[in-house]
Amino acid sequence: MTALVCVLAYVAGAGASESRSSVIFSIAQIRGLMAQQHQNAMLPTRLPPKIAFVDVGGGCSSLGVGGPPCFAALAYITRRTGGARSFQLAIYNGMVKTKVVHALLRHDGKFASTTSFAAGRFAGTRERQWNKTYKVGGVDTYVWQYGTTTYALIVRFLDSGAQAFPGTVPRTIIASFTPVKGATPPPAPAPRTATMPNVIGMTFKAAADAIFKAGLDARRIQDVPAPTPDLVGKVVDTSPKAGVKAPYGSIVTLYIGT
């Protein structure tokens, strides 16, 4: 089984979360993996500011709306841990654009509408889901085909109509899709173990950054009583403890004082 297929099989069971329970790659890595495993696929090169990573999520079945299964579900994010999502991308084998759009329309019901769009050499259908009574914006899904591959780009917008993530211009992103053939291959494997840093007294964000730089991942499992007032909102304990060696990429549990 190929590397990317193994990754997709793993995260389909694990699901995506704000920590690295799914698998996150840099932009260069994801293009390299796609070049090796799916040479007919294309990926965008014009990305919003701060987008540097791709979260390979699980549940690759037409975005969860009951359509045909895709072979890649990618979320473009700002950071490896707790990153804000800019947009999502689903890629399908075959000319299944109509099936994907119909599945979206069935799922969104009376709050769905469609219109055609064109972006560079690509043209397709934009399906919009927007219940204006909720005052929380909506979601646009751009669906198009190129050759025998179908793509769906999902972006969220605010009630004002502005994109939820600054700098996201869907048509510009779509127009920039290029073949991944010849992209940078993944770097050499990371070391097998990493040493847990001392993050006691840090905020969750600062601790998560330090832990990731050390080669591990972090999650906030639960809040606990703070032993002193100055530790409210700070890390009061970790598992494993500082100085302990752990398998590279393993999850560290942080306990935050309340």
PDB file of C-alpha atoms in Angstrom:
ATOM      1  CA  MET A   1       0.000   0.000   0.000  1.00  0.00           C
ATOM      2  CA  THR A   2       1.376   3.400  -0.882  1.00  0.00           C
ATOM      3  CA  ALA A   3       2.389   5.998   1.692  1.00  0.00           C
ATOM      4  CA  LEU A   4      -0.502   8.376   1.040  1.00  0.00           C
ATOM      5  CA  VAL A   5      -3.077   5.596   0.953  1.00  0.00           C
ATOM      6  CA  CYS A   6      -1.749   4.377   4.319  1.00  0.00           C
ATOM      7  CA  VAL A   7      -2.135   7.856   5.740  1.00  0.00           C
ATOM      8  CA  LEU A   8      -5.711   8.154   4.474  1.00  0.00           C
ATOM      9  CA  ALA A   9      -6.597   4.734   5.852  1.00  0.00           C
ATOM     10  CA  TYR A  10      -5.238   5.703   9.263  1.00  0.00           C
ATOM     11  CA  VAL A  11      -6.996   9.037   9.611  1.00  0.00           C
ATOM     12  CA  ALA A  12     -10.289   7.663   8.338  1.00  0.00           C
ATOM     13  CA  GLY A  13     -10.459   5.836  11.641  1.00  0.00           C
ATOM     14  CA  ALA A  14      -8.876   8.527  13.797  1.00  0.00           C
ATOM     15  CA  GLY A  15     -10.713  11.531  12.387  1.00  0.00           C
ATOM     16  CA  ALA A  16      -9.456  15.123  12.376  1.00  0.00           C
ATOM     17  CA  SER A  17      -9.044  17.290  15.443  1.00  0.00           C
ATOM     18  CA  GLU A  18      -7.303  20.443  16.544  1.00  0.00           C
ATOM     19  CA  SER A  19      -4.265  18.435  17.577  1.00  0.00           C
ATOM     20  CA  ARG A  20      -2.321  16.138  15.326  1.00  0.00           C
ATOM     21  CA  SER A  21      -4.511  13.058  15.649  1.00  0.00           C
ATOM     22  CA  SER A  22      -4.817  13.325  11.900  1.00  0.00           C
ATOM     23  CA  VAL A  23      -1.623  13.673   9.834  1.00  0.00           C
ATOM     24  CA  ILE A  24      -0.318  17.112   8.925  1.00  0.00           C
ATOM     25  CA  PHE A  25       2.215  17.880   6.207  1.00  0.00           C
ATOM     26  CA  SER A  26       3.911  21.013   4.976  1.00  0.00           C
ATOM     27  CA  ILE A  27       2.822  22.312   1.567  1.00  0.00           C
ATOM     28  CA  ALA A  28       6.001  20.916  -0.022  1.00  0.00           C
ATOM     29  CA  GLN A  29       5.445  17.528   1.625  1.00  0.00           C
ATOM     30  CA  ILE A  30       1.835  17.144   0.487  1.00  0.00           C
ATOM     31  CA  ARG A  31       2.750  18.053  -3.082  1.00  0.00           C
ATOM     32  CA  GLY A  32       5.608  15.558  -2.961  1.00  0.00           C
ATOM     33  CA  LEU A  33       3.369  12.782  -1.660  1.00  0.00           C
ATOM     34  CA  MET A  34       0.688  13.501  -4.243  1.00  0.00           C
ATOM     35  CA  ALA A  35       3.317  13.553  -6.993  1.00  0.00           C
ATOM     36  CA  GLN A  36       4.448  10.099  -5.937  1.00  0.00           C
ATOM     37  CA  GLN A  37       1.034   8.516  -5.433  1.00  0.00           C
ATOM     38  CA  HIS A  38      -1.483  10.419  -7.601  1.00  0.00           C
ATOM     39  CA  GLN A  39       0.337  11.810 -10.609  1.00  0.00           C
ATOM     40  CA  ASN A  40      -2.868  12.895 -12.382  1.00  0.00           C
ATOM     41  CA  ALA A  41      -3.973  15.122  -9.504  1.00  0.00           C
ATOM     42  CA  MET A  42      -3.520  18.873  -9.265  1.00  0.00           C
ATOM     43  CA  LEU A  43      -3.124  21.115  -6.207  1.00  0.00           C
ATOM     44  CA  PRO A  44      -3.261  24.904  -5.723  1.00  0.00           C
ATOM     45  CA  THR A  45      -0.141  27.061  -5.620  1.00  0.00           C
ATOM     46  CA  ARG A  46      -1.754  30.447  -4.795  1.00  0.00           C
ATOM     47  CA  LEU A  47      -2.531  30.220  -1.098  1.00  0.00           C
ATOM     48  CA  PRO A  48      -3.764  32.801   1.421  1.00  0.00           C
ATOM     49  CA  PRO A  49      -1.164  34.384   3.708  1.00  0.00           C
ATOM     50  CA  LYS A  50      -0.030  32.211   6.633  1.00  0.00           C
ATOM     51  CA  ILE A  51      -1.246  28.943   5.070  1.00  0.00           C
ATOM     52  CA  ALA A  52       1.718  26.564   5.261  1.00  0.00           C
ATOM     53  CA  PHE A  53       0.325  23.138   6.154  1.00  0.00           C
ATOM     54  CA  VAL A  54      -2.217  20.562   5.030  1.00  0.00           C
ATOM     55  CA  ASP A  55      -4.265  18.430   7.429  1.00  0.00           C
ATOM     56  CA  VAL A  56      -5.074  15.092   5.783  1.00  0.00           C
ATOM     57  CA  GLY A  57      -8.482  14.401   7.337  1.00  0.00           C
ATOM     58  CA  GLY A  58     -10.598  11.293   7.551  1.00  0.00           C
ATOM     59  CA  GLY A  59     -14.093  10.525   6.333  1.00  0.00           C
ATOM     60  CA  CYS A  60     -13.393  10.933   2.629  1.00  0.00           C
ATOM     61  CA  SER A  61     -16.917  10.354   1.337  1.00  0.00           C
ATOM     62  CA  SER A  62     -18.127  13.432  -0.499  1.00  0.00           C
ATOM     63  CA  LEU A  63     -17.554  15.763   2.429  1.00  0.00           C
ATOM     64  CA  GLY A  64     -19.940  13.811   4.613  1.00  0.00           C
ATOM     65  CA  VAL A  65     -23.016  14.527   2.472  1.00  0.00           C
ATOM     66  CA  GLY A  66     -23.517  11.080   0.978  1.00  0.00           C
ATOM     67  CA  GLY A  67     -21.946  11.474  -2.443  1.00  0.00           C
ATOM     68  CA  PRO A  68     -19.198   9.433  -4.136  1.00  0.00           C
ATOM     69  CA  PRO A  69     -16.041   8.672  -2.104  1.00  0.00           C
ATOM     70  CA  CYS A  70     -13.002  10.843  -2.698  1.00  0.00           C
ATOM     71  CA  PHE A  71      -9.388   9.689  -2.510  1.00  0.00           C
ATOM     72  CA  ALA A  72      -8.050  12.766  -0.693  1.00  0.00           C
ATOM     73  CA  ALA A  73      -9.584  15.115   1.887  1.00  0.00           C
ATOM     74  CA  LEU A  74      -7.253  18.017   2.610  1.00  0.00           C
ATOM     75  CA  ALA A  75      -7.662  21.007   4.941  1.00  0.00           C
ATOM     76  CA  TYR A  76      -5.282  23.914   4.396  1.00  0.00           C
ATOM     77  CA  ILE A  77      -4.332  25.368   7.782  1.00  0.00           C
ATOM     78  CA  THR A  78      -2.093  27.965   9.455  1.00  0.00           C
ATOM     79  CA  ARG A  79      -0.314  25.805  12.025  1.00  0.00           C
ATOM     80  CA  ARG A  80       0.376  22.140  12.646  1.00  0.00           C
ATOM     81  CA  THR A  81      -1.323  22.196  16.051  1.00  0.00           C
ATOM     82  CA  GLY A  82      -4.565  24.080  16.547  1.00  0.00           C
ATOM     83  CA  GLY A  83      -4.275  25.715  13.133  1.00  0.00           C
ATOM     84  CA  ALA A  84      -7.080  27.843  11.719  1.00  0.00           C
ATOM     85  CA  ARG A  85      -8.658  26.335   8.593  1.00  0.00           C
ATOM     86  CA  SER A  86      -8.561  28.472   5.487  1.00  0.00           C
ATOM     87  CA  PHE A  87     -10.291  26.078   3.093  1.00  0.00           C
ATOM     88  CA  GLN A  88     -10.833  22.394   2.448  1.00  0.00           C
ATOM     89  CA  LEU A  89     -10.308  20.331  -0.683  1.00  0.00           C
ATOM     90  CA  ALA A  90     -11.723  16.966  -1.762  1.00  0.00           C
ATOM     91  CA  ILE A  91     -10.379  15.136  -4.830  1.00  0.00           C
ATOM     92  CA  TYR A  92     -12.217  12.331  -6.652  1.00  0.00           C
ATOM     93  CA  ASN A  93     -11.257   9.795  -9.275  1.00  0.00           C
ATOM     94  CA  GLY A  94     -13.609   9.952 -12.238  1.00  0.00           C
ATOM     95  CA  MET A  95     -15.983  12.473 -13.789  1.00  0.00           C
ATOM     96  CA  VAL A  96     -18.340  12.691 -10.810  1.00  0.00           C
ATOM     97  CA  LYS A  97     -18.976  16.440 -10.649  1.00  0.00           C
ATOM     98  CA  THR A  98     -22.757  16.068 -11.137  1.00  0.00           C
ATOM     99  CA  LYS A  99     -22.991  13.430  -8.401  1.00  0.00           C
ATOM    100  CA  VAL A 100     -21.074  15.613  -5.939  1.00  0.00           C
ATOM    101  CA  VAL A 101     -23.262  18.663  -6.631  1.00  0.00           C
ATOM    102  CA  HIS A 102     -26.463  16.606  -6.322  1.00  0.00           C
ATOM    103  CA  ALA A 103     -25.274  15.188  -2.993  1.00  0.00           C
ATOM    104  CA  LEU A 104     -24.592  18.704  -1.704  1.00  0.00           C
ATOM    105  CA  LEU A 105     -28.031  19.903  -2.825  1.00  0.00           C
ATOM    106  CA  ARG A 106     -29.767  16.984  -1.150  1.00  0.00           C
ATOM    107  CA  HIS A 107     -27.881  17.590   2.063  1.00  0.00           C
ATOM    108  CA  ASP A 108     -28.432  21.379   2.181  1.00  0.00           C
ATOM    109  CA  GLY A 109     -32.088  21.250   1.141  1.00  0.00           C
ATOM    110  CA  LYS A 110     -33.960  24.555   0.928  1.00  0.00           C
ATOM    111  CA  PHE A 111     -30.886  26.527   1.966  1.00  0.00           C
ATOM    112  CA  ALA A 112     -28.951  25.423  -1.148  1.00  0.00           C
ATOM    113  CA  SER A 113     -28.436  27.258  -4.423  1.00  0.00           C
ATOM    114  CA  THR A 114     -26.126  26.832  -7.411  1.00  0.00           C
ATOM    115  CA  THR A 115     -24.465  29.037  -9.975  1.00  0.00           C
ATOM    116  CA  SER A 116     -21.787  28.466 -12.585  1.00  0.00           C
ATOM    117  CA  PHE A 117     -18.255  29.805 -12.195  1.00  0.00           C
ATOM    118  CA  ALA A 118     -15.060  30.081 -14.223  1.00  0.00           C
ATOM    119  CA  ALA A 119     -11.521  30.391 -12.876  1.00  0.00           C
ATOM    120  CA  GLY A 120      -8.580  30.288 -15.256  1.00  0.00           C
ATOM    121  CA  ARG A 121      -8.815  27.116 -17.346  1.00  0.00           C
ATOM    122  CA  PHE A 122     -11.378  25.579 -14.967  1.00  0.00           C
ATOM    123  CA  ALA A 123     -15.172  25.936 -14.979  1.00  0.00           C
ATOM    124  CA  GLY A 124     -17.823  24.289 -12.886  1.00  0.00           C
ATOM    125  CA  THR A 125     -20.641  24.757 -10.368  1.00  0.00           C
ATOM    126  CA  ARG A 126     -20.645  26.671  -7.109  1.00  0.00           C
ATOM    127  CA  GLU A 127     -23.076  25.222  -4.553  1.00  0.00           C
ATOM    128  CA  ARG A 128     -23.945  27.634  -1.734  1.00  0.00           C
ATOM    129  CA  GLN A 129     -25.375  26.640   1.641  1.00  0.00           C
ATOM    130  CA  TRP A 130     -26.647  29.697   3.521  1.00  0.00           C
ATOM    131  CA  ASN A 131     -29.416  29.799   6.113  1.00  0.00           C
ATOM    132  CA  LYS A 132     -29.602  33.577   6.549  1.00  0.00           C
ATOM    133  CA  THR A 133     -31.833  33.341   9.614  1.00  0.00           C
ATOM    134  CA  TYR A 134     -28.924  31.894  11.611  1.00  0.00           C
ATOM    135  CA  LYS A 135     -26.693  34.942  11.054  1.00  0.00           C
ATOM    136  CA  VAL A 136     -23.537  32.853  10.983  1.00  0.00           C
ATOM    137  CA  GLY A 137     -22.657  32.978   7.298  1.00  0.00           C
ATOM    138  CA  GLY A 138     -22.496  29.904   5.101  1.00  0.00           C
ATOM    139  CA  VAL A 139     -20.383  27.623   2.928  1.00  0.00           C
ATOM    140  CA  ASP A 140     -19.510  27.731  -0.763  1.00  0.00           C
ATOM    141  CA  THR A 141     -18.411  24.526  -2.477  1.00  0.00           C
ATOM    142  CA  TYR A 142     -16.808  24.939  -5.907  1.00  0.00           C
ATOM    143  CA  VAL A 143     -16.998  21.698  -7.898  1.00  0.00           C
ATOM    144  CA  TRP A 144     -15.252  21.168 -11.233  1.00  0.00           C
ATOM    145  CA  GLN A 145     -13.657  18.498 -13.402  1.00  0.00           C
ATOM    146  CA  TYR A 146     -10.331  18.443 -15.183  1.00  0.00           C
ATOM    147  CA  GLY A 147      -9.582  15.401 -17.272  1.00  0.00           C
ATOM    148  CA  THR A 148     -10.816  12.373 -15.354  1.00  0.00           C
ATOM    149  CA  THR A 149     -10.435  13.988 -11.930  1.00  0.00           C
ATOM    150  CA  THR A 150     -13.085  15.927  -9.991  1.00  0.00           C
ATOM    151  CA  TYR A 151     -12.338  18.601  -7.391  1.00  0.00           C
ATOM    152  CA  ALA A 152     -14.391  20.266  -4.658  1.00  0.00           C
ATOM    153  CA  LEU A 153     -13.075  23.404  -2.922  1.00  0.00           C
ATOM    154  CA  ILE A 154     -14.966  24.299   0.267  1.00  0.00           C
ATOM    155  CA  VAL A 155     -14.730  27.797   1.758  1.00  0.00           C
ATOM    156  CA  ARG A 156     -16.707  29.380   4.586  1.00  0.00           C
ATOM    157  CA  PHE A 157     -18.004  32.949   4.410  1.00  0.00           C
ATOM    158  CA  LEU A 158     -19.409  35.305   7.037  1.00  0.00           C
ATOM    159  CA  ASP A 159     -22.917  36.731   7.187  1.00  0.00           C
ATOM    160  CA  SER A 160     -21.549  39.888   5.549  1.00  0.00           C
ATOM    161  CA  GLY A 161     -20.465  37.801   2.564  1.00  0.00           C
ATOM    162  CA  ALA A 162     -16.748  38.246   3.327  1.00  0.00           C
ATOM    163  CA  GLN A 163     -14.505  35.176   3.426  1.00  0.00           C
ATOM    164  CA  ALA A 164     -14.122  33.757   6.936  1.00  0.00           C
ATOM    165  CA  PHE A 165     -10.354  33.442   6.522  1.00  0.00           C
ATOM    166  CA  PRO A 166      -8.621  36.653   5.336  1.00  0.00           C
ATOM    167  CA  GLY A 167      -6.951  36.430   1.961  1.00  0.00           C
ATOM    168  CA  THR A 168      -8.987  33.486   0.702  1.00  0.00           C
ATOM    169  CA  VAL A 169     -10.014  34.221  -2.898  1.00  0.00           C
ATOM    170  CA  PRO A 170     -11.658  31.030  -4.204  1.00  0.00           C
ATOM    171  CA  ARG A 171     -11.365  31.752  -7.936  1.00  0.00           C
ATOM    172  CA  THR A 172      -7.717  32.761  -7.575  1.00  0.00           C
ATOM    173  CA  ILE A 173      -6.992  29.561  -5.664  1.00  0.00           C
ATOM    174  CA  ILE A 174      -8.808  27.438  -8.257  1.00  0.00           C
ATOM    175  CA  ALA A 175      -7.080  29.147 -11.187  1.00  0.00           C
ATOM    176  CA  SER A 176      -3.695  28.317  -9.635  1.00  0.00           C
ATOM    177  CA  PHE A 177      -4.225  24.520  -9.610  1.00  0.00           C
ATOM    178  CA  THR A 178      -1.233  22.855 -11.279  1.00  0.00           C
ATOM    179  CA  PRO A 179       0.007  19.255 -11.668  1.00  0.00           C
ATOM    180  CA  VAL A 180       2.041  18.006  -8.728  1.00  0.00           C
ATOM    181  CA  LYS A 181       4.388  15.961 -10.920  1.00  0.00           C
ATOM    182  CA  GLY A 182       7.990  16.708 -10.049  1.00  0.00           C
ATOM    183  CA  ALA A 183       7.149  18.397  -6.743  1.00  0.00           C
ATOM    184  CA  THR A 184       9.564  18.367  -3.831  1.00  0.00           C
ATOM    185  CA  PRO A 185       9.704  14.887  -2.268  1.00  0.00           C
ATOM    186  CA  PRO A 186       9.156  14.468   1.475  1.00  0.00           C
ATOM    187  CA  PRO A 187      12.213  15.088   3.667  1.00  0.00           C
ATOM    188  CA  ALA A 188      14.139  12.333   5.378  1.00  0.00           C
ATOM    189  CA  PRO A 189      12.334  10.514   8.206  1.00  0.00           C
ATOM    190  CA  ALA A 190      12.274  12.286  11.553  1.00  0.00           C
ATOM    191  CA  PRO A 191      14.198  10.868  14.521  1.00  0.00           C
ATOM    192  CA  ARG A 192      12.504   7.990  16.287  1.00  0.00           C
ATOM    193  CA  THR A 193      12.362   9.627  19.711  1.00  0.00           C
ATOM    194  CA  ALA A 194      11.974  13.129  21.108  1.00  0.00           C
ATOM    195  CA  THR A 195      12.551  14.599  24.557  1.00  0.00           C
ATOM    196  CA  MET A 196       9.644  16.173  26.394  1.00  0.00           C
ATOM    197  CA  PRO A 197      10.402  19.853  27.179  1.00  0.00           C
ATOM    198  CA  ASN A 198       9.505  21.579  30.443  1.00  0.00           C
ATOM    199  CA  VAL A 199       6.336  23.599  29.734  1.00  0.00           C
ATOM    200  CA  ILE A 200       5.001  24.029  33.279  1.00  0.00           C
ATOM    201  CA  GLY A 201       3.720  27.566  33.727  1.00  0.00           C
ATOM    202  CA  MET A 202       3.192  28.203  30.013  1.00  0.00           C
ATOM    203  CA  THR A 203      -0.109  28.953  28.287  1.00  0.00           C
ATOM    204  CA  PHE A 204      -1.561  26.116  26.217  1.00  0.00           C
ATOM    205  CA  LYS A 205      -0.569  27.839  22.967  1.00  0.00           C
ATOM    206  CA  ALA A 206       3.029  28.457  24.071  1.00  0.00           C
ATOM    207  CA  ALA A 207       3.323  24.926  25.448  1.00  0.00           C
ATOM    208  CA  ALA A 208       1.899  23.375  22.269  1.00  0.00           C
ATOM    209  CA  ASP A 209       4.412  25.325  20.163  1.00  0.00           C
ATOM    210  CA  ALA A 210       7.335  24.224  22.343  1.00  0.00           C
ATOM    211  CA  ILE A 211       6.168  20.612  22.333  1.00  0.00           C
ATOM    212  CA  PHE A 212       5.771  20.531  18.568  1.00  0.00           C
ATOM    213  CA  LYS A 213       9.234  22.031  18.050  1.00  0.00           C
ATOM    214  CA  ALA A 214      10.582  19.203  20.196  1.00  0.00           C
ATOM    215  CA  GLY A 215       9.005  16.656  17.826  1.00  0.00           C
ATOM    216  CA  LEU A 216       5.887  15.790  19.820  1.00  0.00           C
ATOM    217  CA  ASP A 217       2.220  16.811  19.676  1.00  0.00           C
ATOM    218  CA  ALA A 218      -0.071  18.256  22.342  1.00  0.00           C
ATOM    219  CA  ARG A 219      -3.665  18.065  23.425  1.00  0.00           C
ATOM    220  CA  ARG A 220      -5.574  19.674  26.275  1.00  0.00           C
ATOM    221  CA  ILE A 221      -7.197  16.720  27.955  1.00  0.00           C
ATOM    222  CA  GLN A 222      -8.845  18.414  30.937  1.00  0.00           C
ATOM    223  CA  ASP A 223      -8.727  21.353  33.351  1.00  0.00           C
ATOM    224  CA  VAL A 224      -7.526  20.816  36.928  1.00  0.00           C
ATOM    225  CA  PRO A 225      -7.431  23.037  40.026  1.00  0.00           C
ATOM    226  CA  ALA A 226      -4.459  25.394  39.894  1.00  0.00           C
ATOM    227  CA  PRO A 227      -2.088  24.940  42.871  1.00  0.00           C
ATOM    228  CA  THR A 228      -1.380  28.702  42.951  1.00  0.00           C
ATOM    229  CA  PRO A 229      -3.257  31.711  41.500  1.00  0.00           C
ATOM    230  CA  ASP A 230      -0.460  32.506  39.044  1.00  0.00           C
ATOM    231  CA  LEU A 231      -1.003  29.124  37.346  1.00  0.00           C
ATOM    232  CA  VAL A 232      -4.634  29.750  36.407  1.00  0.00           C
ATOM    233  CA  GLY A 233      -4.830  29.294  32.641  1.00  0.00           C
ATOM    234  CA  LYS A 234      -1.331  27.811  32.589  1.00  0.00           C
ATOM    235  CA  VAL A 235       0.069  24.290  32.304  1.00  0.00           C
ATOM    236  CA  VAL A 236       0.301  22.714  35.768  1.00  0.00           C
ATOM    237  CA  ASP A 237       1.192  19.143  34.771  1.00  0.00           C
ATOM    238  CA  THR A 238       2.079  17.056  31.727  1.00  0.00           C
ATOM    239  CA  SER A 239       2.151  13.429  30.711  1.00  0.00           C
ATOM    240  CA  PRO A 240       4.891  12.466  30.027  1.00  0.00           C
ATOM    241  CA  LYS A 241       6.968  14.595  32.403  1.00  0.00           C
ATOM    242  CA  ALA A 242       9.728  16.954  31.274  1.00  0.00           C
ATOM    243  CA  GLY A 243      12.905  15.174  30.224  1.00  0.00           C
ATOM    244  CA  VAL A 244      11.221  11.898  29.317  1.00  0.00           C
ATOM    245  CA  LYS A 245      11.945  10.470  25.866  1.00  0.00           C
ATOM    246  CA  ALA A 246       8.890   9.527  23.804  1.00  0.00           C
ATOM    247  CA  PRO A 247       8.286   8.230  20.248  1.00  0.00           C
ATOM    248  CA  TYR A 248       8.539  11.050  17.716  1.00  0.00           C
ATOM    249  CA  GLY A 249       5.131  12.586  16.993  1.00  0.00           C
ATOM    250  CA  SER A 250       3.423  11.026  20.000  1.00  0.00           C
ATOM    251  CA  ILE A 251       0.763  12.994  21.857  1.00  0.00           C
ATOM    252  CA  VAL A 252       1.518  14.848  25.086  1.00  0.00           C
ATOM    253  CA  THR A 253      -1.319  15.455  27.539  1.00  0.00           C
ATOM    254  CA  LEU A 254      -1.464  18.926  29.102  1.00  0.00           C
ATOM    255  CA  TYR A 255      -3.353  19.760  32.290  1.00  0.00           C
ATOM    256  CA  ILE A 256      -4.422  23.408  32.536  1.00  0.00           C
ATOM    257  CA  GLY A 257      -5.038  25.158  35.850  1.00  0.00           C
ATOM    258  CA  THR A 258      -8.453  26.666  36.595  1.00  0.00           C
TER     259      THR A 258
END
